[in-house]
Short mmCIF file of C-alpha atoms in Angstrom, two decimals:
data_model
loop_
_atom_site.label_atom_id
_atom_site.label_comp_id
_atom_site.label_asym_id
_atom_site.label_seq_id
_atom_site.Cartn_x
_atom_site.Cartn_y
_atom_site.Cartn_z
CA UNK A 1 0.00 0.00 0.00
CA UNK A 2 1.30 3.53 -0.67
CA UNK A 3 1.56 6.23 1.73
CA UNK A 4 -1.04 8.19 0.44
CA UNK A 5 -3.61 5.38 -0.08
CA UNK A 6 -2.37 4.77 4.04
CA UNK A 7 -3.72 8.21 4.65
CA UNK A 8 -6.84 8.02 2.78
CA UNK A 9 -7.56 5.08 4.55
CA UNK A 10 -6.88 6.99 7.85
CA UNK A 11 -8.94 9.81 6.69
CA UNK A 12 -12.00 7.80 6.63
CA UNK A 13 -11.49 5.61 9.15
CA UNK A 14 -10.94 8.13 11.91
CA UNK A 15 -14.18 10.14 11.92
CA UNK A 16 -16.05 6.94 11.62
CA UNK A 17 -15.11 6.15 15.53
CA UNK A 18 -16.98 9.36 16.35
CA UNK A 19 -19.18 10.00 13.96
CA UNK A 20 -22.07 8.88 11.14
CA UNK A 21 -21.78 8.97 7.79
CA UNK A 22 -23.98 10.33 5.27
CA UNK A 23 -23.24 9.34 1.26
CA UNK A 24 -23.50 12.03 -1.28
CA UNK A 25 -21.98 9.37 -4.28
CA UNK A 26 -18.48 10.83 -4.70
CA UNK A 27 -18.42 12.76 -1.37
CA UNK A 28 -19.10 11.42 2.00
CA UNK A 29 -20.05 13.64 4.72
CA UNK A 30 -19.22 12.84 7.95
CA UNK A 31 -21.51 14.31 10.95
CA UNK A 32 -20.49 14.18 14.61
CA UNK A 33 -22.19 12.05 17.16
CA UNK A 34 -21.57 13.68 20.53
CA UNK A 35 -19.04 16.68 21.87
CA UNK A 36 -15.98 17.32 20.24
CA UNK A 37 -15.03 19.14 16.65
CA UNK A 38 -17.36 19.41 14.39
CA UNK A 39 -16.21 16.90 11.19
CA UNK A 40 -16.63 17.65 7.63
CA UNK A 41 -16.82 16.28 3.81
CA UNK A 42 -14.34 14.00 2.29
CA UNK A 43 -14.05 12.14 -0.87
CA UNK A 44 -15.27 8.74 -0.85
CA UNK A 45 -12.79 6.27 -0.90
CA UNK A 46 -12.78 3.46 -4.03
CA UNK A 47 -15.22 5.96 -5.96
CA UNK A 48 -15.28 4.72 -8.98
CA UNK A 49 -17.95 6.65 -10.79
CA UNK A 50 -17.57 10.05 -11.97
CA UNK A 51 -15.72 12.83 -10.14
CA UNK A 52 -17.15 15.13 -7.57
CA UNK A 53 -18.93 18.23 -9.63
CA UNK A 54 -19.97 21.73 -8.00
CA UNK A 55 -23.55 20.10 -8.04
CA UNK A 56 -22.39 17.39 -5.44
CA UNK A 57 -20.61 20.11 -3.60
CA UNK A 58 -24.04 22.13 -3.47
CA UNK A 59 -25.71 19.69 -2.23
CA UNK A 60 -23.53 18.73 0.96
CA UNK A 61 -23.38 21.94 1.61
CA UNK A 62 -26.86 22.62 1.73
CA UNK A 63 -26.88 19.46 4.20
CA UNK A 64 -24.23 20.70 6.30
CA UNK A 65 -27.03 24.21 6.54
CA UNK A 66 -29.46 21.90 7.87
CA UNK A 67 -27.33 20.45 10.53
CA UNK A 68 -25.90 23.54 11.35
CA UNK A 69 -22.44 22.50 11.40
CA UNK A 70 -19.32 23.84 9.04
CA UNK A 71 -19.62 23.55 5.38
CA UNK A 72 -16.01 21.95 5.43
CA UNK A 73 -14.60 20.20 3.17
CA UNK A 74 -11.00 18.07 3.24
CA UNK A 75 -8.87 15.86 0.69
CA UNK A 76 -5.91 15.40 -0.51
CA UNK A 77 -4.85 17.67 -3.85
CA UNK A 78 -2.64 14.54 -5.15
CA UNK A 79 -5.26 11.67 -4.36
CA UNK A 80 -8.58 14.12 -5.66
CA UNK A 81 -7.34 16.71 -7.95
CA UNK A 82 -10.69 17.52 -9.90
CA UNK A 83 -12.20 18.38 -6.58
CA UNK A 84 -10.41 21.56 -6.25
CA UNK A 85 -12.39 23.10 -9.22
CA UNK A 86 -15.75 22.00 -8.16
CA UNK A 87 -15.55 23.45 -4.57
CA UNK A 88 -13.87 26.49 -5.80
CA UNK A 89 -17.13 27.14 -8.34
CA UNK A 90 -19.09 26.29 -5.51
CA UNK A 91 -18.12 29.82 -4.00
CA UNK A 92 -15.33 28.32 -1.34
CA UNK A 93 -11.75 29.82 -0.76
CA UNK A 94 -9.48 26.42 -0.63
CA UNK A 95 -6.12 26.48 1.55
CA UNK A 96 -3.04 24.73 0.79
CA UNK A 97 -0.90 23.16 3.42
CA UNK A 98 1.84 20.46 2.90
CA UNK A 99 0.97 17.14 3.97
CA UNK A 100 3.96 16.13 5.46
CA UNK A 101 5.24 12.00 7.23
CA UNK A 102 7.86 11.79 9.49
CA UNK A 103 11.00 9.16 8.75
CA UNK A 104 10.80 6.71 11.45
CA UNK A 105 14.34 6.75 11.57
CA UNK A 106 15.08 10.22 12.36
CA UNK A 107 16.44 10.57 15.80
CA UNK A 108 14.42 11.42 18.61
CA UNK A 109 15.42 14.85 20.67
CA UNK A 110 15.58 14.88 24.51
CA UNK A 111 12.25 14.66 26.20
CA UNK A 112 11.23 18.17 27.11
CA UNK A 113 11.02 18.60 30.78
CA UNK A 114 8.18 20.40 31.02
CA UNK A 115 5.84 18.30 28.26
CA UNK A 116 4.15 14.90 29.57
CA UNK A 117 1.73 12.81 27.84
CA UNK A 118 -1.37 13.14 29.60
CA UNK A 119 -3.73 10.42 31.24
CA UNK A 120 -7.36 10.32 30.91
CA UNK A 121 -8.11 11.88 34.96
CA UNK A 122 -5.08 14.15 34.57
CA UNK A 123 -6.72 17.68 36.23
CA UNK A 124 -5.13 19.25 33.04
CA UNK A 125 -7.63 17.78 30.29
CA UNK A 126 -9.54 20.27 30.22
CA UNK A 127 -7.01 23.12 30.29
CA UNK A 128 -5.21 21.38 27.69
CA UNK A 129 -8.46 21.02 25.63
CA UNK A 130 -8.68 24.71 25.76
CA UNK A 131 -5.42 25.95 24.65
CA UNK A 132 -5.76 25.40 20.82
CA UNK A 133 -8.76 27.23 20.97
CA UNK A 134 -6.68 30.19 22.13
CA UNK A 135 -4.04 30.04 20.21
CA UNK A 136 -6.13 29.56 16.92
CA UNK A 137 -7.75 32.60 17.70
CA UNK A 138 -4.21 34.49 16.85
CA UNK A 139 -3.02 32.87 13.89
CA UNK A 140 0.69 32.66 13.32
CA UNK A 141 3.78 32.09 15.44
CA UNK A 142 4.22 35.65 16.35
CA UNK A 143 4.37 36.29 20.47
CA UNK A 144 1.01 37.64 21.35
CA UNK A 145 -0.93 39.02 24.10
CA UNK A 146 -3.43 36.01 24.95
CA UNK A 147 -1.82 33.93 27.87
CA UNK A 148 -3.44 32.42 31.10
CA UNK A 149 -6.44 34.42 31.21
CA UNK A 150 -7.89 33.86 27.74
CA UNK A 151 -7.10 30.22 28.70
CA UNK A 152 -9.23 30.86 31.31
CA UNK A 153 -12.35 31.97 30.00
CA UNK A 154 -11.85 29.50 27.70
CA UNK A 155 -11.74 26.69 29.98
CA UNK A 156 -15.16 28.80 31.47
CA UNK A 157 -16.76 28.75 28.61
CA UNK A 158 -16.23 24.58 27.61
CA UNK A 159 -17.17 23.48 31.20
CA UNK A 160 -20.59 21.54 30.38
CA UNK A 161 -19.31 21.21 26.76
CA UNK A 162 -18.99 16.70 26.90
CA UNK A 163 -15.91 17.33 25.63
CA UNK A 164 -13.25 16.49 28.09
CA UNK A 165 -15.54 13.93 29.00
CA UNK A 166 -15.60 12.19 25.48
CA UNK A 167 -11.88 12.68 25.05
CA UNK A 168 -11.23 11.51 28.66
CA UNK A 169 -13.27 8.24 27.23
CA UNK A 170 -10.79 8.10 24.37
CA UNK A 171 -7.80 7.77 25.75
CA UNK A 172 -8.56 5.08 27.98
CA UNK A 173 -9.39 3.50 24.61
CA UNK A 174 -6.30 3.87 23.37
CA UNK A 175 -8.45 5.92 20.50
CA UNK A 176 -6.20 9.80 20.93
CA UNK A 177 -3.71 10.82 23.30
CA UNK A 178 -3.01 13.85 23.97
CA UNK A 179 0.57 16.13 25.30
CA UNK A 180 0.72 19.44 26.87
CA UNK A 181 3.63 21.44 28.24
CA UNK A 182 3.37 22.79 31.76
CA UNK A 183 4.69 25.15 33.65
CA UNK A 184 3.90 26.29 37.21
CA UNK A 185 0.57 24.53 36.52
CA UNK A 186 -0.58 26.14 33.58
CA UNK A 187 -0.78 24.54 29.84
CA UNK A 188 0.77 26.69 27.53
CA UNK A 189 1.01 24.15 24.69
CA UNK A 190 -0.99 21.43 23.57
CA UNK A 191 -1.59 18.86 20.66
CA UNK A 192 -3.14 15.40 19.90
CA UNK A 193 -2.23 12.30 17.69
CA UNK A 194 -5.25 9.66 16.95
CA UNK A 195 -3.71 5.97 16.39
CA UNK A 196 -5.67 3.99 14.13
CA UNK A 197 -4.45 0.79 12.11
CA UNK A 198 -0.71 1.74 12.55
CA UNK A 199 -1.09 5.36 11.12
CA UNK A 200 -1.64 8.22 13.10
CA UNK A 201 -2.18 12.03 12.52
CA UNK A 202 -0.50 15.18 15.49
CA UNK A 203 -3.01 17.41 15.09
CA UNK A 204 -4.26 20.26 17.29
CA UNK A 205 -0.69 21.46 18.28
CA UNK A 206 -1.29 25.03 19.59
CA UNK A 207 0.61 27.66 21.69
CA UNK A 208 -0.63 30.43 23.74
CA UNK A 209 0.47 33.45 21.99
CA UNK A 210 2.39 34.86 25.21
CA UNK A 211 4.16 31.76 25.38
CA UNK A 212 5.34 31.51 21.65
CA UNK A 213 8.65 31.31 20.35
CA UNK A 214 9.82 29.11 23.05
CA UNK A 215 10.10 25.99 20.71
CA UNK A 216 6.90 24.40 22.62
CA UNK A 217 5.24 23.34 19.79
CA UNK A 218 7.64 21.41 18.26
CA UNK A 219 8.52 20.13 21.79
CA UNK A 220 4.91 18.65 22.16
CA UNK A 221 5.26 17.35 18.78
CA UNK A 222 8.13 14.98 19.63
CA UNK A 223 6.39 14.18 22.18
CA UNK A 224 3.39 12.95 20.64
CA UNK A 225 5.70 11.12 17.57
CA UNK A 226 7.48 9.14 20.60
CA UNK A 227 4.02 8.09 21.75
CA UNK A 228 3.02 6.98 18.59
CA UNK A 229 5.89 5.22 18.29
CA UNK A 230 5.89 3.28 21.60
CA UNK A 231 2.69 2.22 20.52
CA UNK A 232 3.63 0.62 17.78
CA UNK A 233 2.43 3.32 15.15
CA UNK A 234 4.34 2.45 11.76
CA UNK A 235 2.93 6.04 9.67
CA UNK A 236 2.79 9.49 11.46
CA UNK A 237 1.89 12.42 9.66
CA UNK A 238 0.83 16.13 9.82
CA UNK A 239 -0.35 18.79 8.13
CA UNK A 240 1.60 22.08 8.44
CA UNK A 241 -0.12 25.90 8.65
CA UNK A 242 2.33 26.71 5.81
CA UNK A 243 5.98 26.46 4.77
CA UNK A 244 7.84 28.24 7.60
CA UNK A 245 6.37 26.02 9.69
CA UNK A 246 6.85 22.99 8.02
CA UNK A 247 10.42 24.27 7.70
CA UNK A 248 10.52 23.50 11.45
CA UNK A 249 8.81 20.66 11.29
CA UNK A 250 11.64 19.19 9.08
CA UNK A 251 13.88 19.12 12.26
CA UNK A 252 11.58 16.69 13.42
CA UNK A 253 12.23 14.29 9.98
CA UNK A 254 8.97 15.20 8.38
CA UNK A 255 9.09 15.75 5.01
CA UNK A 256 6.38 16.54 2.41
CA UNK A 257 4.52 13.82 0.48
CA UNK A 258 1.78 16.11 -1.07
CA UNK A 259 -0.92 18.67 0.01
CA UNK A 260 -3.96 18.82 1.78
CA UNK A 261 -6.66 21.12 1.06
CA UNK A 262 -9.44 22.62 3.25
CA UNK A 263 -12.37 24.41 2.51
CA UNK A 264 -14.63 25.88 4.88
CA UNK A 265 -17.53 29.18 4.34
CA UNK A 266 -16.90 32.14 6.09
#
């Protein structure tokens, strides 16, 4: 199997353990069950009728209006390359970001003292849950002014959300786990890798803006990769914001194998 026939196969598999699936022909949209992200569209896999037009994009996104949830959309350019064109008619801005898999051999750095893997009653969770959300709120790697409070208010504003609840329920499953660097209590970094048939994908790596620049991210990252690899994962991959960062992400031994595109309305 190639590496990019790996990934599709990871792409569809992993939403599947937390969500339904509804089949638009050459697009399958996937619809949560329960807290956590909302999901999105993908191409279905061993499609074999004609490719996805701006019709079939129309018409998931008018069922992703009814839900109420994102009218997202995610492939892979090298795997779908016609759908570009029929999302991009369909009135959606698509991003490029390379789509990058780590060399198993690369050596590992030192452990960061202040990052830990964390367990499913760790009183963190929820704080680490939080800290994307802050640090996706200021885009870029830039020091910023969000720190502790924002995470905060955000932690405020998820308590009652299931979400640290259906997380907590995935880790004991062996499902996601999940890193956060610490210091004097407080997460300032976070990110999460989801194992599934001996591929897994860091995602979610975020740093609050006050704490930037302090190599966290990539810190959490190796931490997450020597996870994976303890647990036997054979394939780990991300998908990096843009080329500086997947610049830095090269120190880690990723390298680019193509480039995934997402589409979402404003």
């Amino acid at each position: 199997m190639t590496t990019l026939n790996a990934l599709e196969q990871y792409y569809d598999g992993v939403p599947r353990l937390g969500a339904r699936t509804e089949d638009f022909g050459p697009l399958t949209l996937f619809v949560r069950e329960g807290a956590g992200w909302p999901f999105y569209a993908r191409p279905t896999p061993g499609w074999t009728g004609p490719a996805a037009t701006t019709a079939d994009v129309d018409r998931v996104r008018a069922r992703q209006r009814e839900l109420g949830v994102p009218e997202a959309f995610e492939w892979v350019a090298e795997t779908t390359p016609a759908l570009r064109k029929a999302v991009e008619e369909s009135g959606l801005e698509v991003h490029a970001h390379p789509l990058m898999v780590q060399d198993p051999t690369a050596p590992a750095p030192a452990p960061h003292p202040a990052v830990r893997v964390l367990t499913a009653d760790d009183p963190l969770l929820s704080a680490a849950l939080a800290v994307p959300h802050v640090a996706f709120a200021t885009p870029g790697t830039a020091v910023g002014a969000a720190g502790p409070a924002e995470l905060a208010a955000q932690i405020e504003a998820s308590l009652g959300d299931g979400r640290a609840e259906s997380v907590a329920a995935r880790i004991r499953a062996g499902h996601t786990a999940l890193a956060a660097a610490v210091t004097e209590g407080t997460a300032l970094c976070s990110g999460l890798h989801n194992p599934l048939n001996g591929v897994t994908e860091v995602a979610a790596v975020g740093t609050l803006p006050s704490a930037r620049r302090q190599g966290l991210g990539l810190a959490v990252t190796a931490a997450l990769v020597a996870d994976a690899r303890a647990r036997g994962v054979e394939t780990v991959f991300l998908s990096a914001d843009n080329e500086d960062v997947a610049r830095l992400y090269s120190r880690l031994g990723f390298a680019r194998v193509a480039t995934a595109l997402i589409a979402e309305a404003g």
